[in-house]
XYZ file of N, CA and C in Angstrom:
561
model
N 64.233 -78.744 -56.142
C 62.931 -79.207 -55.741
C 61.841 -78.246 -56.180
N 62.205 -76.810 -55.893
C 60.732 -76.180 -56.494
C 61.203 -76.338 -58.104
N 61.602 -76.140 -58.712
C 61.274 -76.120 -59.973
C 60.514 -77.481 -60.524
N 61.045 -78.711 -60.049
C 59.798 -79.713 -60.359
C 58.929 -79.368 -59.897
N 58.929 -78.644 -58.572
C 57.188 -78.549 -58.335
C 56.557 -77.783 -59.024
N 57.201 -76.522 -60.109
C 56.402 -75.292 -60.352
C 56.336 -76.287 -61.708
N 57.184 -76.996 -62.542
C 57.061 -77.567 -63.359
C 55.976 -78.332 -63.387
N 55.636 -79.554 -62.188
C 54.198 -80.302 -61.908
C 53.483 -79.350 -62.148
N 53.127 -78.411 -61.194
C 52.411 -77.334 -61.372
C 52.257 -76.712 -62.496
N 52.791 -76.383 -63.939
C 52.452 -76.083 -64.567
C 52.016 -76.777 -65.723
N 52.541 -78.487 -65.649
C 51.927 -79.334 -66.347
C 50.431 -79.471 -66.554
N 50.655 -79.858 -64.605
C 48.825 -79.833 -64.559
C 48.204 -78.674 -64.660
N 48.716 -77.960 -64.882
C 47.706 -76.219 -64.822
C 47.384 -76.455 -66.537
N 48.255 -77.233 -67.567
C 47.948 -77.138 -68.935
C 47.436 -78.616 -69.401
N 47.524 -79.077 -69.067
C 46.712 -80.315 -68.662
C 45.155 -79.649 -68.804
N 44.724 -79.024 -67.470
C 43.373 -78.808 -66.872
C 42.892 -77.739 -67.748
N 43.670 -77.064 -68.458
C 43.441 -76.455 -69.733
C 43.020 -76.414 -70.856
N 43.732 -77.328 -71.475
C 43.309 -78.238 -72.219
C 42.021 -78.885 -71.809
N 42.155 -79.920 -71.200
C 40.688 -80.797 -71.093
C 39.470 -79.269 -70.880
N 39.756 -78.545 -69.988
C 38.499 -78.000 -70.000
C 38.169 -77.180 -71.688
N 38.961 -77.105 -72.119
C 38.962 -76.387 -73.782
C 38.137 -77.266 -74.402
N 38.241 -78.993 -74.480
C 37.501 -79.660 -75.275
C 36.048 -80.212 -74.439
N 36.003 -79.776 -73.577
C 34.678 -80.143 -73.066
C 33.709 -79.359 -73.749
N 32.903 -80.583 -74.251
C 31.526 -80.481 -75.015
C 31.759 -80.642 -76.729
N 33.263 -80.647 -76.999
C 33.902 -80.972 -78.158
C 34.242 -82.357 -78.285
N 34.427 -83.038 -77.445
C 35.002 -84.345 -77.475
C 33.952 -85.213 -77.981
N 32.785 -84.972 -78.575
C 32.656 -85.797 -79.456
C 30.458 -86.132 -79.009
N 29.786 -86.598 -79.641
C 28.282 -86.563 -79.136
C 27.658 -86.870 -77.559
N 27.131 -85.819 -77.594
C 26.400 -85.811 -76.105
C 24.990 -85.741 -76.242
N 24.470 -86.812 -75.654
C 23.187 -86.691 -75.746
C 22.332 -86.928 -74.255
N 20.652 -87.111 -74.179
C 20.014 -87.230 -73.179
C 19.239 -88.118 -73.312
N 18.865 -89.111 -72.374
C 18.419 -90.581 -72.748
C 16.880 -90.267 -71.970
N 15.746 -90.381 -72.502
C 14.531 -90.273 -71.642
C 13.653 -91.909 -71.939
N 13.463 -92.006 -70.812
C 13.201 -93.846 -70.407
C 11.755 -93.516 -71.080
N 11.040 -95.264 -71.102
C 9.793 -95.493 -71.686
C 8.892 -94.624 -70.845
N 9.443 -95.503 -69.455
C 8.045 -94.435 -68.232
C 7.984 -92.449 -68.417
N 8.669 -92.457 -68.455
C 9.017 -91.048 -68.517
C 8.090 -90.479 -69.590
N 8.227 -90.956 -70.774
C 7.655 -90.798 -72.362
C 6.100 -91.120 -71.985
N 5.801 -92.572 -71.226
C 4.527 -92.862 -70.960
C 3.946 -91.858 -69.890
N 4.068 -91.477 -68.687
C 3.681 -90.113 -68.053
C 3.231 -89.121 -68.686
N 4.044 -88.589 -69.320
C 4.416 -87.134 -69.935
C 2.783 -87.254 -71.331
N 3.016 -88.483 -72.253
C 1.514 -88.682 -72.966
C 0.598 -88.627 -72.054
N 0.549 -89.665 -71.186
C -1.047 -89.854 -70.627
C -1.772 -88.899 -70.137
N -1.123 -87.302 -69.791
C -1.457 -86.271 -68.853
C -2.627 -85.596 -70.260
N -1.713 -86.082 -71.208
C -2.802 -85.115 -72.591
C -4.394 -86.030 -72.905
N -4.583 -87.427 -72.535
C -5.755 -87.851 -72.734
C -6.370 -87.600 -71.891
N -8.148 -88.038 -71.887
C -8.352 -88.292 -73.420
C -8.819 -87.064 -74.437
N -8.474 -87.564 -75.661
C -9.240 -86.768 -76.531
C -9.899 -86.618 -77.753
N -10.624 -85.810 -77.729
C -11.893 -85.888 -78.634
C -11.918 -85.279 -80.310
N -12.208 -85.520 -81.028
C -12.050 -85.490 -82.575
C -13.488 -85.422 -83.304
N -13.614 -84.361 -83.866
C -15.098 -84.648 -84.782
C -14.010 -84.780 -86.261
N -14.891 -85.587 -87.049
C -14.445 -85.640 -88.585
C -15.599 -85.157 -89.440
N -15.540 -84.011 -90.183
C -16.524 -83.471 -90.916
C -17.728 -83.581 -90.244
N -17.760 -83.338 -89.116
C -19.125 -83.423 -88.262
C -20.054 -84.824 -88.495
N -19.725 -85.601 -88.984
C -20.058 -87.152 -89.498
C -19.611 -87.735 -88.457
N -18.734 -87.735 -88.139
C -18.060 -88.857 -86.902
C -17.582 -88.449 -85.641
N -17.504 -88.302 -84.557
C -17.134 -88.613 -83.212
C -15.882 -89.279 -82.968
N -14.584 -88.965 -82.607
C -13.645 -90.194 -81.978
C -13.216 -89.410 -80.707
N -13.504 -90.321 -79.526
C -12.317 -90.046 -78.683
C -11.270 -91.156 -78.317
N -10.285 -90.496 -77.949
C -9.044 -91.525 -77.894
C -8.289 -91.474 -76.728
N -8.614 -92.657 -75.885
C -7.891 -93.158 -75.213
C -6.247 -92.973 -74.805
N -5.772 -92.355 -73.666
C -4.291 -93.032 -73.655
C -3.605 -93.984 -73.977
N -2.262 -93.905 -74.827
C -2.235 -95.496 -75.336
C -1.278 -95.648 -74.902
N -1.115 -96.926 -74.853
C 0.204 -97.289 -74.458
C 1.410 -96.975 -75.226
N 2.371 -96.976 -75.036
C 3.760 -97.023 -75.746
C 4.615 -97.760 -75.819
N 5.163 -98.390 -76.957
C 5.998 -99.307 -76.850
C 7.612 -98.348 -77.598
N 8.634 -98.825 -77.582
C 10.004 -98.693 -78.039
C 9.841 -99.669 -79.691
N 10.074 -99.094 -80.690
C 10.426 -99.811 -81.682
C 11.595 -99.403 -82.466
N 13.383 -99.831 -81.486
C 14.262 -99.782 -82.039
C 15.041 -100.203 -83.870
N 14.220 -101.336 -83.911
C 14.438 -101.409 -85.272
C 13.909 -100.763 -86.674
N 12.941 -100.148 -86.372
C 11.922 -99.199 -87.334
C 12.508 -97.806 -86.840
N 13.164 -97.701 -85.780
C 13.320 -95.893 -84.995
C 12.202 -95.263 -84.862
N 11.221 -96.358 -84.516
C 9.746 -95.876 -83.983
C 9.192 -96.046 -83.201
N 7.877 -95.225 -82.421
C 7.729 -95.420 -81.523
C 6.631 -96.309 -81.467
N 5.811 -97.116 -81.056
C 4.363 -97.763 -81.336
C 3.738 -97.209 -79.986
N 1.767 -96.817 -80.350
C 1.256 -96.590 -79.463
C -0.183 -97.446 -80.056
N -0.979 -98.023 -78.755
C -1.889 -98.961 -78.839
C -2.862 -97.982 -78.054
N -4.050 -97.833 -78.687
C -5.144 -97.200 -77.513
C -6.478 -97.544 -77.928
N -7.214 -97.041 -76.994
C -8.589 -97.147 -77.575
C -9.279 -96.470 -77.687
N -10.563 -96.505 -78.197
C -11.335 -95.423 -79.158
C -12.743 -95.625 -79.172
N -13.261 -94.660 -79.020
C -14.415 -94.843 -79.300
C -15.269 -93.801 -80.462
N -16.527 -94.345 -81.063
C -16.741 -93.479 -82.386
C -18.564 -93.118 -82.346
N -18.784 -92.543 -82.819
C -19.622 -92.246 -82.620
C -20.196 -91.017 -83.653
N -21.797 -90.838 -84.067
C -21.917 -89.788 -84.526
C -23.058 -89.863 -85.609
N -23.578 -89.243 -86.954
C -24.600 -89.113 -87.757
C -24.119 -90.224 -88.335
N -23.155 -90.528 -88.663
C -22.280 -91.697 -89.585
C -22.920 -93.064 -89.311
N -22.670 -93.092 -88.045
C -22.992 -94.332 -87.590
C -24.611 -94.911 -86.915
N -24.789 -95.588 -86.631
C -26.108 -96.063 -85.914
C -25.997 -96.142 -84.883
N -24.984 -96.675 -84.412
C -24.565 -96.873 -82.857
C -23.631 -96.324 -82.413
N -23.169 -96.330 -80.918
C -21.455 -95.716 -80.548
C -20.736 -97.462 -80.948
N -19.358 -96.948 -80.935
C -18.817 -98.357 -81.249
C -17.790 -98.096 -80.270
N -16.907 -98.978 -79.696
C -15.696 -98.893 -78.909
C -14.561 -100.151 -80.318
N -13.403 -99.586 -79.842
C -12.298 -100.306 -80.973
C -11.273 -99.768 -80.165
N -9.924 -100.289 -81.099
C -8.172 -100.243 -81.021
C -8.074 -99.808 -82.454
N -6.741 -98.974 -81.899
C -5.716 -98.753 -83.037
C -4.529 -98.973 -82.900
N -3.291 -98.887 -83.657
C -2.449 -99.313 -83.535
C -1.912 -98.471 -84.554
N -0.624 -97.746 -83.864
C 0.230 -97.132 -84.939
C 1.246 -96.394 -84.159
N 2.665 -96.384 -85.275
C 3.867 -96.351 -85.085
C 4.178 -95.010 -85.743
N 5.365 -94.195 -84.973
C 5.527 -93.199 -85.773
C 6.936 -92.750 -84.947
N 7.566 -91.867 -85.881
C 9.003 -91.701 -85.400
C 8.796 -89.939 -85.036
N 10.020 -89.393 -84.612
C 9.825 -87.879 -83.893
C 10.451 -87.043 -84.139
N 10.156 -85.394 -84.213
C 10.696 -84.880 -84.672
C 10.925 -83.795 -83.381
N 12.244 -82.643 -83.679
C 12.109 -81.834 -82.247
C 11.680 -80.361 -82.806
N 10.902 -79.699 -81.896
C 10.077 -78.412 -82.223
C 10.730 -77.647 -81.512
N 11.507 -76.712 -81.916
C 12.681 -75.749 -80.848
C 11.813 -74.715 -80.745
N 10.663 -74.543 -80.927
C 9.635 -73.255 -80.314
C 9.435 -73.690 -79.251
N 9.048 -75.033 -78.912
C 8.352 -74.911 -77.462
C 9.049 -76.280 -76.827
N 10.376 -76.346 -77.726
C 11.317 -77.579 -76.806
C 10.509 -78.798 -76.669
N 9.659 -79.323 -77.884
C 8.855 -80.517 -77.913
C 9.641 -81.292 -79.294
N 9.063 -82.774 -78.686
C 9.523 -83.610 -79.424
C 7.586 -84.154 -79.754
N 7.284 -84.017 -81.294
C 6.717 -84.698 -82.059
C 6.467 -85.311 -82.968
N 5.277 -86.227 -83.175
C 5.111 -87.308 -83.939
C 5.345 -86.737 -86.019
N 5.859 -87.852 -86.627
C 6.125 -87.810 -87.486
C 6.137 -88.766 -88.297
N 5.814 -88.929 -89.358
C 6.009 -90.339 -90.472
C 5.256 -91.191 -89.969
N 3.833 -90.982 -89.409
C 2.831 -91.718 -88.853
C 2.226 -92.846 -89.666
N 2.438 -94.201 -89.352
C 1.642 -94.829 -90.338
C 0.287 -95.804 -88.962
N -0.828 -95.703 -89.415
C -1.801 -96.263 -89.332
C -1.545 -97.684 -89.145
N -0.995 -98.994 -88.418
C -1.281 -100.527 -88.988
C -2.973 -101.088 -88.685
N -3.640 -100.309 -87.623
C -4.619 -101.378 -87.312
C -5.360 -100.517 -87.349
N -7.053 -100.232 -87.338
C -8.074 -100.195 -86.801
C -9.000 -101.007 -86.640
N -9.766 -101.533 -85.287
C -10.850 -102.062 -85.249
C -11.864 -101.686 -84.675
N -13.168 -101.768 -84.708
C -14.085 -101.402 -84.476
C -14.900 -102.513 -83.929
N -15.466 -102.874 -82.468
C -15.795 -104.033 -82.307
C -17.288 -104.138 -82.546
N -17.903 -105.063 -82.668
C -19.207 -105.308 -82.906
C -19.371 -104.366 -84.827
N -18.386 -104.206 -85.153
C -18.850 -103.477 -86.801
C -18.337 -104.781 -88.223
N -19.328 -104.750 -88.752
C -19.026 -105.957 -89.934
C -17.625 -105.096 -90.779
N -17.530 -105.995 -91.666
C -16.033 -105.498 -92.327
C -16.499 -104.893 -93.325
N -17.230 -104.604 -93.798
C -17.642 -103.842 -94.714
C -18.360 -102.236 -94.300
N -19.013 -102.498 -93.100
C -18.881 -101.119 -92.232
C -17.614 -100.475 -92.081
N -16.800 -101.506 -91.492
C -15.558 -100.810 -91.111
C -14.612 -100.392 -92.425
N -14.490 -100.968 -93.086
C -13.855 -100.607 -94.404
C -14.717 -99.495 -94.573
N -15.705 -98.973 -94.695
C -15.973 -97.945 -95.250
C -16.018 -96.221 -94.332
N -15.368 -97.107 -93.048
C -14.774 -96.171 -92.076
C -13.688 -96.031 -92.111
N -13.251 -96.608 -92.489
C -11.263 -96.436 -92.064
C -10.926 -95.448 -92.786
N -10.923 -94.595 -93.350
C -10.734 -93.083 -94.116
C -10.979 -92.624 -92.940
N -12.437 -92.406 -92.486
C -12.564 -91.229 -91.363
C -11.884 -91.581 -90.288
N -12.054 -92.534 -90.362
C -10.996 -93.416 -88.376
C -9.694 -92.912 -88.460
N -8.925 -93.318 -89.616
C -7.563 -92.858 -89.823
C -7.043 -91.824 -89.687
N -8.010 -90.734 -90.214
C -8.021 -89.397 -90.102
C -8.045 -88.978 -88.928
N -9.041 -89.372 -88.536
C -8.919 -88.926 -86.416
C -7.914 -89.357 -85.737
N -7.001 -90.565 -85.987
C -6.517 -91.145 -85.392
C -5.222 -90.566 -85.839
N -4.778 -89.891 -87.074
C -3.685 -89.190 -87.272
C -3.628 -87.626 -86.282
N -5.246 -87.258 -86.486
C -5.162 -85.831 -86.024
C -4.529 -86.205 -84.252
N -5.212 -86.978 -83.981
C -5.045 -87.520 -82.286
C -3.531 -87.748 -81.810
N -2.675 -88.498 -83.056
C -1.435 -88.366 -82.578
C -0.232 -87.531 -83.230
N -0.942 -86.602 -84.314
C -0.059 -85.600 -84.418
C 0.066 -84.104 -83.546
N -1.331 -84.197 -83.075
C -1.719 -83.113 -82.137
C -0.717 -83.053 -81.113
N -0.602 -84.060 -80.238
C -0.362 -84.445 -79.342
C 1.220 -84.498 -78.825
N 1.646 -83.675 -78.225
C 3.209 -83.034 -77.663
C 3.562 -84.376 -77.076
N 4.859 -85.574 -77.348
C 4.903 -86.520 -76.855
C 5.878 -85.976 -75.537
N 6.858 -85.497 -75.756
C 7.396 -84.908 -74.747
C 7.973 -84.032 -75.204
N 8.144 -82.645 -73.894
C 8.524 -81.403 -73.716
C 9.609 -81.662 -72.942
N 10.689 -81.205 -73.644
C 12.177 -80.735 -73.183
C 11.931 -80.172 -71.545
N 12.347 -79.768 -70.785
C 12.181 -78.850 -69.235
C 13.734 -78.209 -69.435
N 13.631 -76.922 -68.969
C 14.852 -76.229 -68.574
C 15.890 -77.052 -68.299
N 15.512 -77.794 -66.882
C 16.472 -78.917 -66.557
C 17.173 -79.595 -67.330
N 16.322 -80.341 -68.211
C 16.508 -81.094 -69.412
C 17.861 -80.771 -69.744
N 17.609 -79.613 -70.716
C 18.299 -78.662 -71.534
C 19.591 -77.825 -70.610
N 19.788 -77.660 -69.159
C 20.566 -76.769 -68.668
C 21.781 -76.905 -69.120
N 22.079 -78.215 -69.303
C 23.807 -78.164 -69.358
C 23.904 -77.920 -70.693
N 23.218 -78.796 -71.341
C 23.467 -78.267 -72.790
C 23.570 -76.851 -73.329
N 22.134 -75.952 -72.541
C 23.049 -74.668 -72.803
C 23.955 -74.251 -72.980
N 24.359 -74.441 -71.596
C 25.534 -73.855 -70.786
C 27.082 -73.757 -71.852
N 27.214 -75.469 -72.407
C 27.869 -75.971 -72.926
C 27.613 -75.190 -74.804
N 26.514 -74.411 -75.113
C 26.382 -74.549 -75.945
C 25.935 -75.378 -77.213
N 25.082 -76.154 -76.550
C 24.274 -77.755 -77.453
C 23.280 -76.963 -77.407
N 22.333 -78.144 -78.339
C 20.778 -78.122 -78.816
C 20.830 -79.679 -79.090
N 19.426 -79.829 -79.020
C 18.650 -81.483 -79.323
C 18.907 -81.058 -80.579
N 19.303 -82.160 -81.070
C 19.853 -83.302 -82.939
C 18.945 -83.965 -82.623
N 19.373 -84.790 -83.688
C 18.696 -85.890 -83.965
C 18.279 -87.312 -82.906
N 17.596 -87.630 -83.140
C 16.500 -88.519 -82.268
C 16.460 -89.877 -82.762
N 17.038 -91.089 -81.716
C 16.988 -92.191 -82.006
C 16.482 -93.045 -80.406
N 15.495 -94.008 -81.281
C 14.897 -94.794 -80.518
C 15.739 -95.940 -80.483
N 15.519 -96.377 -78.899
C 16.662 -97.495 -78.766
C 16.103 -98.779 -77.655
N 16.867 -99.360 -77.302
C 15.758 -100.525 -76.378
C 15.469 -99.665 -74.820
N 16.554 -98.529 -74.606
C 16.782 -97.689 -73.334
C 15.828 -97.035 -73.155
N 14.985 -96.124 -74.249
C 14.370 -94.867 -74.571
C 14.789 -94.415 -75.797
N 14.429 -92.981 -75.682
C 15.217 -92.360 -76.576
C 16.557 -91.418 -76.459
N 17.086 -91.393 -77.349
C 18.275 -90.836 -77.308
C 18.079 -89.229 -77.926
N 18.495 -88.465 -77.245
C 18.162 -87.299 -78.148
C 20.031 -86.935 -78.219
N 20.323 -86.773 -79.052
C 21.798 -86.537 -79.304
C 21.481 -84.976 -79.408
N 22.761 -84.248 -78.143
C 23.382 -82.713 -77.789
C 24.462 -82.117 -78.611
N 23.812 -81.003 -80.067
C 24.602 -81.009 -81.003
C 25.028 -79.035 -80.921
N 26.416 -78.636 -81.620
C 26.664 -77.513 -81.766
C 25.449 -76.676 -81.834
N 25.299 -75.273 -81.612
C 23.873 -75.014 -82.020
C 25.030 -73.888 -82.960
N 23.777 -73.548 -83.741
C 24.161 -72.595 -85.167
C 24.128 -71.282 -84.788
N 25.152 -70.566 -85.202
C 25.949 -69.719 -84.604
C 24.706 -68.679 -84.969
């Protein structure tokens, strides 16, 4: 009788050995951060303000955020307002633009990247005004969301992964949030 037991006993003692040996090896670990989460974490940074060659005025609105799993991008909608020597009047408008993310291991941020522009409008401006704005609009409207830290990692975030020896990989947008996949870090 004891020898099966020291035998059980030493099965499971190599058993529990094993498994704890491949923990964090067994294959991608990542951290899933929801839309709300992503939407919070932006809105705390608006609004904000942009001169373009001292010609133009933009401030920009919090925008919304959408998930765009099939592009691996993110879309944000906001609004804007412009203003300045450029113009005659203030104008209020939307923009619209999508952009995917990159991670900044200085300050454990995830930012914007591969930004493309789809919309600007400018309300009450003829199209030929506005066409001859959309250079400077674009420009503000890139500086506005490249500036801008979409989200910061927290200790928390990151604890186990330490622990375990991970770092944030690569970054995929999904219908959940995003996925930040927990990869070896470099020795």
């Amino acid at each position: 009788m004891r020898s099966r037991r020291g035998w059980l006993t030493g099965g499971l003692a190599l058993w529990l050995g094993v498994a704890a040996c491949t923990v964090g090896q067994s294959g991608p670990r990542s951290l899933t951060l929801s839309l709300e989460r992503l939407q919070a974490a932006v809105a705390r940074r608006f609004p904000r303000r942009y001169s373009v060659q001292r010609l133009l005025d933009v401030s920009v609105q919090a925008p919304l955020l959408s998930l765009l799993p099939a592009m691996d991008h993110i879309g944000a909608q906001f609004s804007l307002n412009a203003s300045g020597p450029l113009l005659q009047r203030d104008y209020t408008g939307q923009a619209d633009v999508d952009f995917a993310l990159r991670y900044d291991p200085g300050d454990r941020s995830l930012r914007a990247t591969e930004l493309n522009v789809n919309a600007l409008r400018l309300d009450g401006m003829t199209e030929s005004g506005a066409a001859l704005l959309q250079n400077y609009l674009a420009d503000a409207v890139r500086k506005a969301v490249r500036e801008v830290v979409v989200y910061r990692l927290s200790e928390d975030d990151l604890r186990l992964a330490d622990t375990l020896g991970l770092q944030p990989g690569a970054i995929t947008v999904t219908s959940d949030g995003l996925r930040v996949e927990l990869v070896a870090k470099n020795p």
